[in-house]
Short mmCIF file of C-alpha atoms in Angstrom, two decimals:
data_model
loop_
_atom_site.label_atom_id
_atom_site.label_comp_id
_atom_site.label_asym_id
_atom_site.label_seq_id
_atom_site.Cartn_x
_atom_site.Cartn_y
_atom_site.Cartn_z
CA MET A 1 20.48 14.86 17.41
CA ALA A 2 18.17 15.36 20.38
CA SER A 3 15.75 18.27 20.39
CA THR A 4 16.89 21.31 22.34
CA HIS A 5 13.29 21.93 23.39
CA PRO A 6 11.22 19.89 25.85
CA SER A 7 8.41 17.83 24.34
CA PRO A 8 4.87 18.91 25.29
CA GLU A 9 4.41 15.77 27.40
CA ARG A 10 7.11 17.01 29.77
CA SER A 11 5.73 20.54 30.06
CA ALA A 12 5.07 22.00 33.48
CA GLU A 13 1.58 21.97 34.94
CA ARG A 14 -0.57 24.53 33.17
CA PRO A 15 -2.13 27.45 35.05
CA ALA A 16 -5.86 27.88 35.53
CA PRO A 17 -7.73 29.13 32.41
CA ARG A 18 -8.06 32.88 31.99
CA SER A 19 -11.13 34.63 30.69
CA PRO A 20 -10.74 36.01 27.15
CA SER A 21 -11.28 39.68 26.54
CA PRO A 22 -14.51 40.64 24.71
CA ALA A 23 -12.84 41.54 21.40
CA MET A 24 -9.60 42.59 19.75
CA PRO A 25 -9.11 46.39 19.54
CA LEU A 26 -8.55 46.10 15.79
CA ARG A 27 -10.63 46.75 12.71
CA GLY A 28 -10.59 46.60 8.96
CA TRP A 29 -10.75 42.83 8.46
CA PRO A 30 -13.23 42.14 5.66
CA GLY A 31 -15.18 38.94 6.20
CA VAL A 32 -14.56 38.81 9.98
CA SER A 33 -17.30 39.58 12.49
CA ARG A 34 -16.09 41.71 15.38
CA GLU A 35 -17.97 39.28 17.60
CA HIS A 36 -15.48 36.58 16.56
CA SER A 37 -12.30 38.61 17.23
CA ARG A 38 -10.85 37.92 20.64
CA SER A 39 -7.66 37.96 22.70
CA VAL A 40 -6.47 36.21 25.83
CA ARG A 41 -3.46 36.35 28.16
CA VAL A 42 -1.76 32.97 28.53
CA VAL A 43 1.07 31.85 30.81
CA SER A 44 3.64 29.93 28.77
CA THR A 45 5.02 26.49 29.61
CA ALA A 46 7.20 26.35 26.47
CA GLY A 47 10.87 25.73 27.12
CA VAL A 48 11.89 28.94 25.41
CA ASP A 49 9.97 31.25 27.81
CA ALA A 50 8.32 29.18 30.56
CA GLY A 51 6.42 31.34 33.05
CA ALA A 52 6.06 34.37 30.78
CA GLU A 53 2.56 35.73 30.15
CA ARG A 54 1.75 36.21 26.48
CA THR A 55 -1.13 37.78 24.54
CA TRP A 56 -2.85 35.67 21.90
CA ASN A 57 -5.19 36.88 19.17
CA TYR A 58 -7.75 34.41 17.85
CA LEU A 59 -11.11 34.08 16.12
CA ASP A 60 -13.85 32.19 17.95
CA ASN A 61 -17.55 31.79 17.16
CA LEU A 62 -18.49 30.58 20.68
CA GLY A 63 -20.05 33.93 21.60
CA GLU A 64 -22.32 33.74 18.55
CA LEU A 65 -23.32 30.16 19.39
CA GLU A 66 -24.20 31.14 22.95
CA ARG A 67 -26.13 34.23 21.80
CA ARG A 68 -28.19 32.05 19.45
CA GLY A 69 -28.74 29.35 22.06
CA LEU A 70 -26.81 26.73 20.08
CA THR A 71 -24.81 23.87 21.59
CA PRO A 72 -21.72 22.93 19.54
CA ALA A 73 -21.25 19.31 18.53
CA GLY A 74 -17.51 19.71 18.89
CA THR A 75 -14.69 22.13 18.20
CA VAL A 76 -12.64 22.75 15.06
CA LEU A 77 -9.19 24.03 16.05
CA CYS A 78 -7.62 25.89 13.11
CA VAL A 79 -3.84 26.36 12.91
CA HIS A 80 -2.25 28.50 10.19
CA GLY A 81 1.25 28.28 8.75
CA ASN A 82 3.78 30.83 7.49
CA PRO A 83 3.18 33.72 6.79
CA THR A 84 -0.61 33.61 7.13
CA TRP A 85 -2.65 34.03 10.33
CA SER A 86 -6.12 33.25 11.68
CA TYR A 87 -7.65 35.34 8.89
CA LEU A 88 -7.04 32.35 6.60
CA TRP A 89 -9.91 30.52 8.35
CA ARG A 90 -12.46 33.38 8.51
CA ARG A 91 -14.98 31.61 6.25
CA VAL A 92 -14.80 28.40 8.28
CA VAL A 93 -15.31 30.39 11.51
CA ALA A 94 -18.31 32.18 10.00
CA ALA A 95 -19.86 28.95 8.68
CA GLY A 96 -19.50 26.97 11.92
CA ALA A 97 -22.67 28.30 13.54
CA ASP A 98 -24.75 27.52 10.45
CA ALA A 99 -23.49 23.96 9.90
CA GLY A 100 -26.84 22.17 9.85
CA ASP A 101 -28.64 20.90 12.95
CA ARG A 102 -25.41 20.46 14.90
CA PRO A 103 -23.17 23.56 14.67
CA TRP A 104 -19.48 23.47 15.51
CA ARG A 105 -17.42 25.82 17.57
CA VAL A 106 -14.52 27.05 15.43
CA VAL A 107 -11.38 28.50 17.02
CA ALA A 108 -8.63 29.92 14.79
CA VAL A 109 -5.41 31.01 16.48
CA ASP A 110 -2.64 33.44 15.62
CA GLN A 111 0.49 31.60 16.72
CA LEU A 112 2.88 33.63 18.86
CA GLU A 113 5.14 35.86 16.72
CA MET A 114 2.49 35.73 13.97
CA GLY A 115 -0.68 37.60 13.03
CA PHE A 116 -1.75 39.91 15.85
CA SER A 117 -0.46 37.71 18.67
CA GLU A 118 2.44 38.92 20.79
CA ARG A 119 5.99 39.31 19.44
CA THR A 120 8.30 37.83 22.05
CA GLY A 121 11.57 38.30 20.15
CA LEU A 122 12.44 34.62 20.78
CA GLN A 123 13.15 31.81 18.33
CA ARG A 124 10.37 29.29 18.87
CA GLY A 125 11.02 25.71 17.79
CA LEU A 126 8.43 23.09 16.89
CA ALA A 127 8.24 21.74 20.45
CA ASP A 128 7.75 25.28 21.76
CA ARG A 129 4.91 25.89 19.34
CA ILE A 130 3.21 22.64 20.32
CA ALA A 131 3.48 23.62 23.99
CA ASP A 132 2.20 27.10 23.07
CA LEU A 133 -0.90 25.66 21.44
CA GLY A 134 -1.52 23.43 24.45
CA ASP A 135 -1.22 26.44 26.75
CA PHE A 136 -3.71 28.32 24.59
CA THR A 137 -6.34 25.55 24.46
CA ALA A 138 -6.11 25.16 28.22
CA ALA A 139 -6.41 28.92 28.74
CA ILE A 140 -9.67 29.18 26.78
CA GLY A 141 -11.10 26.13 28.55
CA LEU A 142 -11.08 23.91 25.47
CA ASP A 143 -9.47 21.00 27.31
CA ASP A 144 -12.57 20.65 29.48
CA ALA A 145 -15.35 21.86 27.17
CA ALA A 146 -14.65 20.83 23.58
CA GLY A 147 -18.13 19.42 22.93
CA GLU A 148 -19.52 15.92 22.54
CA HIS A 149 -17.30 15.03 19.59
CA GLY A 150 -14.05 16.52 20.88
CA VAL A 151 -11.57 18.52 18.82
CA VAL A 152 -10.97 18.17 15.09
CA THR A 153 -7.80 19.95 14.00
CA LEU A 154 -7.72 21.94 10.75
CA ALA A 155 -4.30 23.01 9.50
CA HIS A 156 -2.35 24.49 6.61
CA ASP A 157 1.34 24.73 5.77
CA TRP A 158 3.60 24.36 8.85
CA GLY A 159 0.49 24.44 11.00
CA GLY A 160 0.15 20.78 10.03
CA LEU A 161 3.02 19.65 12.24
CA VAL A 162 2.09 22.01 15.08
CA SER A 163 -1.54 20.89 15.14
CA GLN A 164 -0.70 17.20 14.95
CA GLY A 165 1.91 17.63 17.66
CA TRP A 166 -0.86 19.11 19.81
CA GLY A 167 -3.07 16.14 18.87
CA ALA A 168 -0.39 13.63 19.89
CA ALA A 169 -0.16 15.39 23.26
CA HIS A 170 -3.97 15.36 23.67
CA PRO A 171 -5.04 11.88 22.44
CA ALA A 172 -8.25 11.79 24.51
CA LEU A 173 -9.36 15.13 23.07
CA HIS A 174 -8.19 14.81 19.45
CA ALA A 175 -11.03 13.25 17.44
CA GLY A 176 -10.02 13.84 13.83
CA ARG A 177 -7.90 15.90 11.45
CA ILE A 178 -8.45 18.03 8.38
CA LEU A 179 -5.32 18.94 6.44
CA THR A 180 -4.94 21.43 3.61
CA ASN A 181 -1.67 21.83 1.69
CA THR A 182 0.93 20.86 4.26
CA ALA A 183 3.71 18.38 5.02
CA LEU A 184 4.20 16.11 8.00
CA PHE A 185 7.56 14.65 7.03
CA GLN A 186 10.68 15.64 5.14
CA PRO A 187 12.66 12.51 4.16
CA GLU A 188 16.33 12.57 5.04
CA GLY A 189 18.38 13.42 1.97
CA ALA A 190 15.41 14.78 0.00
CA GLU A 191 15.69 18.40 -1.06
CA VAL A 192 13.17 20.87 0.23
CA PRO A 193 11.12 22.71 -2.43
CA GLY A 194 13.02 25.39 -4.32
CA ALA A 195 11.17 28.36 -2.81
CA LEU A 196 11.95 27.21 0.74
CA LYS A 197 15.51 26.27 -0.16
CA LEU A 198 16.05 29.82 -1.40
CA ALA A 199 14.47 31.30 1.73
CA LEU A 200 16.83 29.18 3.88
CA ALA A 201 19.97 30.39 2.07
CA PRO A 202 22.02 32.56 4.47
CA ALA A 203 22.26 35.48 2.05
CA VAL A 204 18.48 35.50 1.51
CA HIS A 205 17.03 34.27 4.79
CA GLY A 206 17.09 37.46 6.88
CA PRO A 207 16.51 40.04 4.13
CA GLY A 208 13.90 37.91 2.35
CA THR A 209 11.79 37.04 5.37
CA ARG A 210 12.29 39.85 7.90
CA GLY A 211 14.08 42.76 6.24
CA THR A 212 11.67 42.94 3.32
CA THR A 213 8.21 41.63 2.47
CA ALA A 214 9.61 39.25 -0.18
CA PHE A 215 8.52 36.00 1.49
CA LEU A 216 5.07 37.42 2.19
CA ASP A 217 4.80 38.73 -1.38
CA VAL A 218 5.71 35.36 -2.87
CA THR A 219 3.16 33.55 -0.70
CA LEU A 220 0.35 35.94 -1.59
CA GLY A 221 1.40 35.58 -5.23
CA LEU A 222 0.45 31.89 -5.04
CA HIS A 223 -3.25 32.84 -4.91
CA ARG A 224 -4.72 31.61 -8.21
CA ARG A 225 -7.67 33.98 -8.33
CA PRO A 226 -7.67 37.81 -8.49
CA TRP A 227 -7.23 39.28 -5.01
CA ASP A 228 -9.82 41.52 -3.44
CA PRO A 229 -7.53 44.49 -2.54
CA GLU A 230 -9.03 44.74 0.96
CA VAL A 231 -8.51 41.04 1.64
CA LYS A 232 -4.92 41.21 0.43
CA ALA A 233 -4.33 44.25 2.64
CA ALA A 234 -5.76 42.33 5.61
CA TYR A 235 -3.23 39.53 5.05
CA ARG A 236 -0.42 42.08 5.08
CA SER A 237 -1.68 44.08 8.05
CA PRO A 238 0.12 42.12 10.84
CA TYR A 239 3.47 42.30 9.02
CA LEU A 240 4.02 45.97 8.19
CA THR A 241 7.43 46.35 9.89
CA ALA A 242 10.60 44.26 10.11
CA GLU A 243 10.00 43.67 13.81
CA ARG A 244 6.48 42.40 13.08
CA ARG A 245 7.93 40.06 10.43
CA ASP A 246 10.46 38.40 12.72
CA GLY A 247 8.12 35.47 13.20
CA ILE A 248 8.20 34.82 9.45
CA ARG A 249 11.99 34.60 9.67
CA GLY A 250 11.77 32.33 12.72
CA PHE A 251 9.26 29.98 11.11
CA VAL A 252 11.49 29.51 8.06
CA ALA A 253 14.50 28.90 10.31
CA ASP A 254 12.59 26.12 12.07
CA ILE A 255 12.06 24.02 8.93
CA PRO A 256 13.59 20.61 9.85
CA ALA A 257 15.22 20.12 6.46
CA VAL A 258 18.11 18.00 7.82
CA ALA A 259 18.41 15.36 10.53
CA GLU A 260 20.67 17.62 12.60
CA HIS A 261 17.97 20.28 12.96
CA PRO A 262 16.68 20.63 16.57
CA SER A 263 13.06 20.13 15.45
CA HIS A 264 13.78 17.03 13.35
CA PRO A 265 13.17 14.46 16.14
CA ASP A 266 9.81 16.07 16.95
CA MET A 267 8.82 15.97 13.28
CA VAL A 268 9.66 12.24 13.08
CA ARG A 269 7.68 11.54 16.26
CA ILE A 270 4.62 13.46 15.09
CA ALA A 271 4.58 11.90 11.61
CA ALA A 272 4.78 8.43 13.16
CA ALA A 273 1.92 9.26 15.56
CA VAL A 274 -0.33 10.32 12.67
CA ALA A 275 0.35 7.03 10.87
CA ALA A 276 -0.45 5.03 14.02
CA ASP A 277 -3.50 6.67 15.60
CA GLY A 278 -6.13 5.76 12.97
CA LEU A 279 -8.11 8.99 13.42
CA PRO A 280 -10.61 9.94 10.71
CA GLY A 281 -9.10 12.40 8.25
CA LEU A 282 -10.04 14.75 5.44
CA VAL A 283 -7.45 16.07 2.99
CA LEU A 284 -8.33 19.21 1.00
CA TRP A 285 -5.64 19.77 -1.61
CA GLY A 286 -4.68 22.33 -4.21
CA PRO A 287 -2.39 20.55 -6.72
CA HIS A 288 -0.92 23.76 -8.19
CA ASP A 289 1.43 24.28 -5.26
CA PRO A 290 5.17 24.79 -5.81
CA VAL A 291 5.82 24.36 -2.07
CA PHE A 292 3.82 21.33 -0.93
CA GLN A 293 4.16 19.17 -3.99
CA GLN A 294 2.74 15.76 -4.97
CA ARG A 295 5.25 13.86 -2.82
CA TYR A 296 3.92 15.51 0.34
CA PHE A 297 0.35 14.69 -0.71
CA ASP A 298 1.41 11.08 -1.31
CA ASP A 299 3.01 10.94 2.13
CA LEU A 300 -0.19 12.13 3.79
CA LEU A 301 -2.22 9.42 2.07
CA GLU A 302 0.35 6.79 2.99
CA ARG A 303 0.01 7.78 6.64
CA MET A 304 -3.79 8.11 6.41
CA PRO A 305 -4.93 5.45 3.89
CA ALA A 306 -8.58 5.74 4.97
CA ALA A 307 -8.72 9.54 4.65
CA THR A 308 -11.34 11.25 2.53
CA VAL A 309 -9.66 13.28 -0.22
CA HIS A 310 -11.01 16.33 -2.03
CA ARG A 311 -8.70 17.79 -4.68
CA PHE A 312 -9.60 21.22 -6.03
CA GLU A 313 -8.08 20.96 -9.49
CA LYS A 314 -7.76 24.73 -10.03
CA ALA A 315 -6.42 25.52 -6.55
CA GLY A 316 -2.87 26.01 -5.33
CA HIS A 317 -1.02 26.61 -2.07
CA LEU A 318 -3.69 28.92 -0.60
CA VAL A 319 -6.50 26.45 -1.19
CA ALA A 320 -8.64 28.09 1.52
CA GLU A 321 -8.56 31.32 -0.53
CA ASP A 322 -8.84 29.68 -3.94
CA GLU A 323 -11.94 27.64 -3.06
CA ASP A 324 -14.82 27.39 -0.61
CA ILE A 325 -13.45 24.77 1.76
CA ALA A 326 -16.07 25.39 4.47
CA ALA A 327 -18.77 23.45 2.61
CA PRO A 328 -16.85 20.15 2.27
CA ILE A 329 -15.46 20.53 5.80
CA PHE A 330 -18.87 20.71 7.47
CA ALA A 331 -20.36 18.10 5.14
CA TRP A 332 -17.58 15.70 6.18
CA LEU A 333 -17.96 16.56 9.87
CA SER A 334 -21.67 15.89 9.63
CA GLU A 335 -21.21 12.57 7.85
CA ARG A 336 -18.34 11.41 10.05
CA PHE A 337 -19.50 12.67 13.45
CA THR A 338 -22.93 14.19 13.96
CA GLY A 339 -24.73 12.17 11.30
CA ALA A 340 -23.10 8.79 11.98
CA ARG A 341 -25.71 7.47 14.40
CA ASP A 342 -28.67 8.28 12.15
CA VAL A 343 -26.98 6.68 9.14
CA VAL A 344 -26.23 3.49 11.06
CA ALA A 345 -29.75 3.30 12.46
CA GLU A 346 -31.27 3.86 9.03
CA HIS A 347 -29.09 1.16 7.48
CA ALA A 348 -30.01 -1.31 10.24
CA ALA A 349 -33.72 -0.59 9.76
CA ARG A 350 -33.47 -1.09 5.99
CA ARG A 351 -31.62 -4.35 6.46
CA GLU A 352 -34.19 -5.68 8.91
CA ALA A 353 -36.96 -4.78 6.45
CA ASP A 354 -35.13 -6.47 3.57
CA GLU A 355 -34.55 -9.63 5.59
CA ALA A 356 -38.20 -9.69 6.62
CA GLU A 357 -39.25 -9.58 2.98
CA ALA A 358 -36.62 -12.13 1.85
CA PRO A 359 -36.01 -14.55 4.74
CA LEU A 360 -33.97 -16.87 2.54
CA SER A 361 -31.38 -14.18 1.83
CA LEU A 362 -27.83 -15.16 2.71
CA GLY A 363 -27.10 -11.58 3.85
CA ASP A 364 -23.81 -9.80 3.37
CA ARG A 365 -20.79 -11.97 2.64
CA PRO A 366 -17.15 -11.05 2.03
CA MET A 367 -16.22 -11.16 -1.67
CA LEU A 368 -13.54 -13.75 -0.98
CA ALA A 369 -15.92 -16.14 0.79
CA GLU A 370 -17.23 -17.97 -2.27
CA LEU A 371 -13.76 -18.28 -3.80
CA GLU A 372 -12.46 -19.85 -0.60
CA GLU A 373 -15.43 -22.22 -0.30
CA ARG A 374 -15.24 -23.43 -3.91
CA ALA A 375 -11.47 -23.54 -4.31
CA GLU A 376 -11.52 -27.32 -4.94
CA GLU A 377 -14.29 -27.32 -7.55
CA ASP A 378 -13.53 -28.03 -11.20
CA VAL A 379 -16.54 -26.24 -12.66
CA PRO A 380 -16.20 -22.94 -14.55
CA ALA A 381 -15.92 -19.81 -12.43
CA VAL A 382 -14.98 -17.22 -15.09
CA VAL A 383 -15.51 -17.34 -18.85
CA ASP A 384 -13.95 -14.79 -21.22
CA MET A 385 -15.67 -14.48 -24.60
CA GLY A 386 -12.74 -13.60 -26.86
CA ARG A 387 -12.43 -12.49 -30.47
CA PRO A 388 -14.15 -14.46 -33.25
CA GLY A 389 -12.44 -17.67 -34.28
CA ARG A 390 -11.34 -18.79 -37.74
CA ASP A 391 -14.89 -19.04 -38.97
CA GLY A 392 -15.30 -15.34 -38.20
CA VAL A 393 -18.39 -16.03 -36.10
CA SER A 394 -17.81 -18.33 -33.13
CA PRO A 395 -15.91 -16.64 -30.31
CA VAL A 396 -12.89 -18.34 -28.79
CA ALA A 397 -13.62 -18.65 -25.06
CA ARG A 398 -11.10 -18.79 -22.22
CA SER A 399 -12.36 -20.12 -18.93
CA LEU A 400 -11.04 -20.72 -15.44
CA THR A 401 -12.45 -23.24 -13.01
CA TRP A 402 -12.85 -22.30 -9.36
CA ARG A 403 -9.75 -24.36 -8.61
CA GLU A 404 -7.75 -22.57 -11.32
CA LEU A 405 -9.04 -19.14 -10.28
CA ALA A 406 -8.11 -19.77 -6.66
CA ALA A 407 -4.60 -20.82 -7.70
CA GLU A 408 -4.21 -17.77 -9.97
CA VAL A 409 -5.37 -15.46 -7.19
CA GLU A 410 -2.93 -17.05 -4.74
CA ARG A 411 -0.02 -16.72 -7.19
CA THR A 412 -0.91 -13.14 -8.16
CA ALA A 413 -1.29 -12.08 -4.52
CA ALA A 414 2.15 -13.53 -3.75
CA VAL A 415 3.74 -11.61 -6.64
CA LEU A 416 2.01 -8.36 -5.65
CA HIS A 417 3.07 -8.77 -2.02
CA GLU A 418 6.64 -9.46 -3.10
CA THR A 419 6.50 -6.27 -5.18
CA GLY A 420 5.42 -4.20 -2.18
CA VAL A 421 1.62 -4.28 -2.13
CA GLU A 422 0.21 -4.69 1.38
CA ARG A 423 -2.82 -3.73 3.48
CA GLY A 424 -3.86 -0.14 2.70
CA THR A 425 -1.71 0.17 -0.46
CA ARG A 426 -3.55 1.98 -3.27
CA VAL A 427 -3.44 -0.03 -6.51
CA ALA A 428 -4.85 1.35 -9.77
CA LEU A 429 -6.23 -1.30 -12.12
CA MET A 430 -6.44 -0.44 -15.82
CA VAL A 431 -7.27 -3.87 -17.22
CA PRO A 432 -10.33 -4.70 -19.37
CA PRO A 433 -13.11 -6.77 -17.77
CA GLY A 434 -12.39 -10.48 -17.81
CA SER A 435 -10.50 -13.22 -16.01
CA ARG A 436 -7.36 -11.11 -15.57
CA LEU A 437 -9.23 -8.26 -13.92
CA THR A 438 -11.19 -10.72 -11.76
CA THR A 439 -7.94 -12.35 -10.63
CA LEU A 440 -6.35 -8.97 -9.83
CA ILE A 441 -9.38 -7.78 -7.85
CA TYR A 442 -9.44 -10.94 -5.74
CA ALA A 443 -5.65 -10.76 -5.22
CA CYS A 444 -5.85 -7.15 -4.03
CA LEU A 445 -8.72 -7.99 -1.70
CA LYS A 446 -6.73 -10.90 -0.31
CA LEU A 447 -3.90 -8.51 0.58
CA GLY A 448 -6.21 -5.79 1.92
CA ALA A 449 -5.10 -3.33 -0.76
CA VAL A 450 -7.28 -0.39 -1.81
CA ILE A 451 -8.40 -0.76 -5.41
CA VAL A 452 -8.47 2.38 -7.56
CA VAL A 453 -10.60 1.99 -10.69
CA ALA A 454 -10.30 4.80 -13.27
CA ASP A 455 -12.92 4.95 -16.02
CA THR A 456 -11.29 5.26 -19.46
CA GLY A 457 -14.37 7.19 -20.54
CA LEU A 458 -12.89 10.17 -18.68
CA GLY A 459 -10.32 10.64 -21.44
CA LEU A 460 -6.61 11.22 -20.90
CA LYS A 461 -7.03 14.53 -19.07
CA GLY A 462 -9.75 13.13 -16.84
CA LEU A 463 -7.75 9.99 -16.11
CA THR A 464 -4.72 12.11 -15.22
CA ARG A 465 -6.76 14.18 -12.75
CA ALA A 466 -8.38 11.08 -11.25
CA LEU A 467 -5.14 9.17 -10.78
CA ARG A 468 -3.28 12.14 -9.34
CA GLY A 469 -6.16 12.65 -6.94
CA ALA A 470 -6.18 9.00 -5.84
CA SER A 471 -2.36 8.87 -5.82
CA PRO A 472 -1.98 5.09 -6.16
CA ALA A 473 1.33 3.48 -5.19
CA PHE A 474 1.07 0.97 -8.06
CA LEU A 475 -0.59 0.89 -11.44
CA ILE A 476 -1.36 -2.42 -13.16
CA GLY A 477 -2.53 -2.12 -16.71
CA VAL A 478 -2.46 -3.32 -20.27
CA PRO A 479 0.48 -2.05 -22.39
CA ARG A 480 -1.44 0.99 -23.65
CA ALA A 481 -2.21 2.05 -20.07
CA LEU A 482 1.41 1.68 -19.01
CA LEU A 483 2.58 3.67 -22.02
CA ALA A 484 0.13 6.45 -21.16
CA ALA A 485 1.24 6.32 -17.52
CA ARG A 486 4.85 6.96 -18.48
CA ALA A 487 4.06 9.62 -21.05
CA LEU A 488 1.63 11.55 -18.80
CA ARG A 489 3.61 10.91 -15.59
CA TRP A 490 0.74 9.25 -13.78
CA PRO A 491 1.56 8.28 -10.18
#
């Protein structure tokens, strides 16, 4: 079924940027500098209310950067979900100006109908929200002044789809993505998580999301650490009346749980774009989340096989509240963007020095190169020293020649490919060192698979955490490993 809303690419020409007001006329937000609280009037191009002028609330550290004479390396655009607001990102906003030698501008929006942004009384679909965000970034001048490294989106919950829809509409500006507990795709026929299914039920939907604070209460109840009463009150402060909570109702109504939903085609398009664009990604995940469960985490990694993953083992749905996510965010940004040139230059200098000292060095070679070059040789390539023989002393050895190893690798790669292993597939190997492990490693490399090696010294609990964090698509192991995998429900 086609979307009832226009896609952002077909939106009308945006108006000239407006100047933001100095600060929001609000107070009582612990952890937020008044200098960061801002508002701006934006003319909408969304299909639901094109031409209307709307007020947006947002947090922005640009004023602080300018006051301190700092030039941002780029911009982090933070998009919340339901029923949070920009307050979710207050620590990231505060940390942006102090992020090493190259600070980042951090902008955290309140989506329309949410937080302290305007209540329009309209049902906004996914395409509307993507257009809204594009209108906002244009209005604050971000489209023309994002910084040297462009815009990195940071999102949570249903902000994931909105932010990545914005990214798909701004490919020249979108430089990377950071995702906390969220989902980019709901498979057709798969049930939505129980909490959302209940909230969608006709008898519960209105009363549970708008008429009462039930949906808000349940979300805040997912925090795994004791709440600071003032912080909890700040989260509630935009949603004190039924009218102020109408956006919570509207967000739940826009969940594309079935193919017939108006936002479903946009969800499919956005999820496909994320899988295709190859942008650098960071996934910060709280595994104790009854809403965005392991299958959504697995889907993210399938779409972003090269993403850096940081699982906070004690965190849940509100991972930004459960843990300090600012530190890994700015460490990753530094490594991936602002520090990349220095790292490359340093590596090149070290390599030149090494080659100068050892001119006969063959340099770096792909692991498969020697196997391919020696595939016709009948000299031993791998020798396994097995258990003692009948005399109780001499070990029984098993060896493979280069020719035999090459044939085994070819056969194993064919079987793995037939099973579903391909480039980017994560494969966990739990096989003792020896010819079998060597064959499997070469076969995975031949297919371009990502090898996940879990150290048995971690113990069962440690292995479980490691494998759930890596989320491999396949596990190849000795019988004991497979038995443990089934018993402990390893992915």
